[in-house]
XYZ file of C-alpha atoms in Angstrom:
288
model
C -18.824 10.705 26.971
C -19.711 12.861 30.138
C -16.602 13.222 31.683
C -13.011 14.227 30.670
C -11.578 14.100 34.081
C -8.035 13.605 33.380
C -8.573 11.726 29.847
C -6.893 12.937 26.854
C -8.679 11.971 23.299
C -6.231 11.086 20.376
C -7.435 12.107 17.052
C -5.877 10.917 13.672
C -2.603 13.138 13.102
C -3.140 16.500 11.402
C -6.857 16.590 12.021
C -8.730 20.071 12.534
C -12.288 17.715 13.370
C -13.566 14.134 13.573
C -13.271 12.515 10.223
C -15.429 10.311 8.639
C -15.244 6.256 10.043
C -12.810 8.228 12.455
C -12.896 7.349 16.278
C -11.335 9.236 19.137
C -9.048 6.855 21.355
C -9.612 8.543 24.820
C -7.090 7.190 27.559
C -5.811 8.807 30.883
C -2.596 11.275 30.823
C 0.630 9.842 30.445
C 1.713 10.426 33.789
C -1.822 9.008 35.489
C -1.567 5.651 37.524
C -4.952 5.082 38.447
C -6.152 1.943 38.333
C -9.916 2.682 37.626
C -9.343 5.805 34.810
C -7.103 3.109 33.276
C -9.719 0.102 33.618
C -12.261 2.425 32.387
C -10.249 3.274 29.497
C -9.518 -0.120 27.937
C -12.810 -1.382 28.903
C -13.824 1.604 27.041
C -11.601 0.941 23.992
C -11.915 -2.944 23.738
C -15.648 -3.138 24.062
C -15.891 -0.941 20.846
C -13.095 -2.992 19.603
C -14.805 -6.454 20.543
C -18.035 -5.064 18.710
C -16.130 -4.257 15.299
C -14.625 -7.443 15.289
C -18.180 -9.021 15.476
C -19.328 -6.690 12.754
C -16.197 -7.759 10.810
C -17.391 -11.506 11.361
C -20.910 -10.572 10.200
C -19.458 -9.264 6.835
C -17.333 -11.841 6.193
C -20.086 -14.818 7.057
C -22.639 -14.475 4.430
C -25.836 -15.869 5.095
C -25.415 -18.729 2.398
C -22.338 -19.770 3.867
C -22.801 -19.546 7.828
C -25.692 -18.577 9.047
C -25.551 -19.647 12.877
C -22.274 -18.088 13.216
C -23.104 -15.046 11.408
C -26.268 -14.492 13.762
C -24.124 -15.372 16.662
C -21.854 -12.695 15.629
C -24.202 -9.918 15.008
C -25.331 -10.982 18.816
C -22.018 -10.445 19.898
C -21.879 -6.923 18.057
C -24.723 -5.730 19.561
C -24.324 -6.788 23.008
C -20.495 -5.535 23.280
C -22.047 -2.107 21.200
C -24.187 -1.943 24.084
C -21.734 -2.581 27.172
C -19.438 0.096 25.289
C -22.226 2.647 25.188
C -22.531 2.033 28.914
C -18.841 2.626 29.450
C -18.890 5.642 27.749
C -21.888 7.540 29.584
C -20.104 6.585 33.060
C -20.343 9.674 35.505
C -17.836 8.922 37.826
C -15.303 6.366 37.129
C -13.001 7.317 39.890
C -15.965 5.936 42.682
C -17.248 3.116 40.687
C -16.428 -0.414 42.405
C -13.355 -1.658 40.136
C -13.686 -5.297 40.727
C -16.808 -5.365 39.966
C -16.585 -3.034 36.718
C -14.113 -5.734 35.790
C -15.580 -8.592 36.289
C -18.589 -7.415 33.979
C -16.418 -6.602 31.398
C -14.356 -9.922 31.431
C -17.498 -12.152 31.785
C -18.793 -10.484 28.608
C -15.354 -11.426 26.833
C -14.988 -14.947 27.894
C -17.752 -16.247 25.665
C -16.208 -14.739 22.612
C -13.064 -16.096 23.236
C -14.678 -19.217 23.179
C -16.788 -18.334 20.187
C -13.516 -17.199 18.397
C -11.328 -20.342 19.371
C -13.748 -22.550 18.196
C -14.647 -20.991 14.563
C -10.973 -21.274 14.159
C -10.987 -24.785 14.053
C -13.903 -24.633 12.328
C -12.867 -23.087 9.657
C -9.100 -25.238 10.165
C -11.250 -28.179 9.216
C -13.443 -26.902 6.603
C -16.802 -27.540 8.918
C -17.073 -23.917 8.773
C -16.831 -22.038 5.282
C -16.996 -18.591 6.031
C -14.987 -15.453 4.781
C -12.853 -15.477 7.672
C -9.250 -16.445 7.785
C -8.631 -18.869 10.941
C -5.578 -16.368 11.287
C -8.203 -13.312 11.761
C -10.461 -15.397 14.620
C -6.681 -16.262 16.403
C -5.966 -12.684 15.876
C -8.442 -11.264 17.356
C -8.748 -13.868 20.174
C -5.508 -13.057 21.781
C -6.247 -9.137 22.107
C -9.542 -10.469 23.796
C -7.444 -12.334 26.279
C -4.984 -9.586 26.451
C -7.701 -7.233 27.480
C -8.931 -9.973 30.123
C -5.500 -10.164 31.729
C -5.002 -6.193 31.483
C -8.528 -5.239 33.037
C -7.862 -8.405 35.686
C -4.755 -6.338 36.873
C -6.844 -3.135 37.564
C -8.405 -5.110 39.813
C -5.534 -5.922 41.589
C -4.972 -2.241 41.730
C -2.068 -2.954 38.752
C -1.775 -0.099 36.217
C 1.676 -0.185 35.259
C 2.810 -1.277 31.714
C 5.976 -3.636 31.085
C 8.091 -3.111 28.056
C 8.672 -6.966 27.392
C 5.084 -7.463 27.495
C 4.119 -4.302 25.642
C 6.434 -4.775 22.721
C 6.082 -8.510 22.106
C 2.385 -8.489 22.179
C 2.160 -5.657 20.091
C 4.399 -5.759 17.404
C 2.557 -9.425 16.776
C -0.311 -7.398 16.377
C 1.232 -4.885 14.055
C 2.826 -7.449 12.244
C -0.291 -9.626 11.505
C -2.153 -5.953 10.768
C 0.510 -5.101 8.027
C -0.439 -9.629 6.352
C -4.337 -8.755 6.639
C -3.601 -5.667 4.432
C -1.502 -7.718 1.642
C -4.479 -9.766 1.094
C -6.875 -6.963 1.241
C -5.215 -4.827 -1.351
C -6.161 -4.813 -4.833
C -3.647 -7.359 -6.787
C -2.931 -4.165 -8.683
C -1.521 -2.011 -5.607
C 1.657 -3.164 -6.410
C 4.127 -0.374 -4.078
C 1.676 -0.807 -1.486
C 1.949 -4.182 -1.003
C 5.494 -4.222 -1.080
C 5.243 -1.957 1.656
C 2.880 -3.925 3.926
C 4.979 -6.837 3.543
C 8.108 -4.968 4.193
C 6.482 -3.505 7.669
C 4.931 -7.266 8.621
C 8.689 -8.268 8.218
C 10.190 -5.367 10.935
C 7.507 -6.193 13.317
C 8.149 -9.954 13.093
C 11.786 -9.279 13.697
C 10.858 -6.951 16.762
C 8.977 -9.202 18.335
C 12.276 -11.148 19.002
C 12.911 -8.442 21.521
C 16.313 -6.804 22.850
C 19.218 -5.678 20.516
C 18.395 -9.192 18.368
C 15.292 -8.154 17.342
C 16.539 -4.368 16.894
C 19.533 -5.728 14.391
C 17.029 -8.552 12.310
C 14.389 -5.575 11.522
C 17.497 -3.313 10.362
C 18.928 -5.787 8.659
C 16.312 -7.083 6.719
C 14.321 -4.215 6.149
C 16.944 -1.269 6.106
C 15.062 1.586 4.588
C 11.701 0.844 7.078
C 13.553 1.101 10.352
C 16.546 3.088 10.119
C 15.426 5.642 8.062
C 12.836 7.237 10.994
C 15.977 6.553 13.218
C 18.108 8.929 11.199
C 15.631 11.439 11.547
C 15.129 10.763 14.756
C 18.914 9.293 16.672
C 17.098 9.327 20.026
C 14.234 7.250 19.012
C 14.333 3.648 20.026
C 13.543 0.919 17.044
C 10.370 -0.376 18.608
C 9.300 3.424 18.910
C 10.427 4.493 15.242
C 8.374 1.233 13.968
C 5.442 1.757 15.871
C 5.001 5.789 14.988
C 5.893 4.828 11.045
C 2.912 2.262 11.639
C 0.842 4.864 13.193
C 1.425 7.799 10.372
C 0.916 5.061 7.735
C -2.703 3.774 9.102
C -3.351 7.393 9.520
C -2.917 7.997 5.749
C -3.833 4.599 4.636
C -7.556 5.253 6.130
C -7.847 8.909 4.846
C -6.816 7.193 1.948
C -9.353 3.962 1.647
C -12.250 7.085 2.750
C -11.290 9.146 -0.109
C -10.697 5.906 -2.486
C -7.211 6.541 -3.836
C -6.418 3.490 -2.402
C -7.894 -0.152 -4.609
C -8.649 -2.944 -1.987
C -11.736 -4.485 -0.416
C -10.785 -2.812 2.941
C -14.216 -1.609 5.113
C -12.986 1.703 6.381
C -14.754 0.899 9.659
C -11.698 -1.908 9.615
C -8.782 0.815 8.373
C -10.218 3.257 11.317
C -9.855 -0.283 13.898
C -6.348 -0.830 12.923
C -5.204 2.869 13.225
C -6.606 2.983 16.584
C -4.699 -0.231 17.779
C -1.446 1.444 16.556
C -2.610 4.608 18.785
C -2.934 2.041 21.766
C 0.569 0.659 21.218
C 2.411 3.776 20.772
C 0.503 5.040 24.163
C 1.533 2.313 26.178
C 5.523 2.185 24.585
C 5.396 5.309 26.340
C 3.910 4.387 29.480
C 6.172 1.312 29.848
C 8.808 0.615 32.247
């Protein structure tokens, strides 16, 4: 990237250099409102984040099974590998012309929506056979049309962040994140999936929103939630959940790298999911 013009880079937690699989997730300062650093940003961030979840597709659509929408996926890879490699050498972000920035970026992602939506059913109806859960292709659909609705607001000169929004959408994501990795996990990782299913069942509960939510995660999953609140009393729930979230990914990925952890987890896919938990703790602390 050539410029660091008011961008901060997150690395993984404790890191003295770039790890291996590991990825940077560069995003203004807290405190920055402007509309292009931020469209930059998350253009920046879900183009690489489109590509892996092509790549993903490509792995899990073997050639025997599906190969039109394995080819069609590798397409996708490359093109959105591509279009992030053009973010990321951008000179002057602050001068480009944001609507138009935005409307590449969103006319790129409209076709995969499509192309995700429809392998869904696919696979739903057993006309497609691939590796892929229909869960992962909705998964990954709605954070494509999240990032079309975010970068359509930078257009509009929008670059705020609100809570309701932030949290629900999220802790979905977190909470779907923490199901892939039960199924993922060797059948011998006992403690750690006990653990993933314990987190899926706090974010689930969160995404209620408001003191409901809040009480349901306690309640069900005491230890998970109010143990980071103990240590921390002026911590908010959705806050404690999504940091735990963040330092587990962190460790989880070193973790898969270094195998001391059984599963058929691509650390290219560990790296993904820590980043996402990055995003959301950023933008918990950006929102209103």
């Amino acid at each position: 990237m050539k410029t660091q013009h008011k961008m901060h880079a997150y690395h993984r937690a404790g890191s003295a250099g770039q790890e291996p699989y590991e990825k940077p997730v560069i995003l203004p300062e807290i405190d920055d409102q402007d509309p292009a650093r931020h469209a930059w940003a998350d253009a920046r961030f879900a183009t690489d984040i489109m590509a892996e979840h092509a790549l993903f597709f490509t792995i899990l659509m073997p050639e025997e099974l599906a190969p039109k929408e394995r080819k069609e996926a590798q397409e996708f890879s490359k093109r959105f590998s591509d279009l992030h490699e053009k973010i990321d050498g951008m000179d002057n972000m602050e001068s480009m012309d944001l609507s138009s920035f935005v409307r590449e970026i969103t006319e790129e992602m409209k076709p995969f929506i499509e192309y995700k939506e429809e392998r869904q059913r696919a696979q739903e109806s057993g006309t497609l056979r691939s590796l892929v859960w229909p869960l992962f292709f909705a998964h990954t659909r709605h954070e494509a049309e999240r990032w079309v609705r975010r970068l359509e607001g930078y257009a509009r000169r929008e670059s705020g962040f609100e809570r309701k929004e932030v949290v629900s959408f999220w802790t979905n994501i977190m909470d779907e994140h923490a199901r892939f990795v039960v199924h993922l996990l060797d059948p011998d990782e006992f403690k750690l999936i006990e653990t993933a299913m314990s987190t899926s069942n706090v974010f689930r509960q969160l995404e209620k929103g408001g003191l409901t939510g809040v009480v349901s995660a306690t309640a069900s999953e005491p230890g998970t939630v109010a143990k980071s609140l103990a240590q921390n009393p002026e911590m908010d729930a959705v806050m404690s959940a999504a940091e735990t979230m963040l330092d587990f990914k962190t460790k989880a990925v070193r973790d898969i790298e270094k195998a001391r952890i059984k599963s058929i987890i691509d650390p290219r896919l560990a790296d993904h999911v820590r980043r996402e938990a990055q995003k959301f703790v950023d933008e918990l602390k950006r929102a209103e």
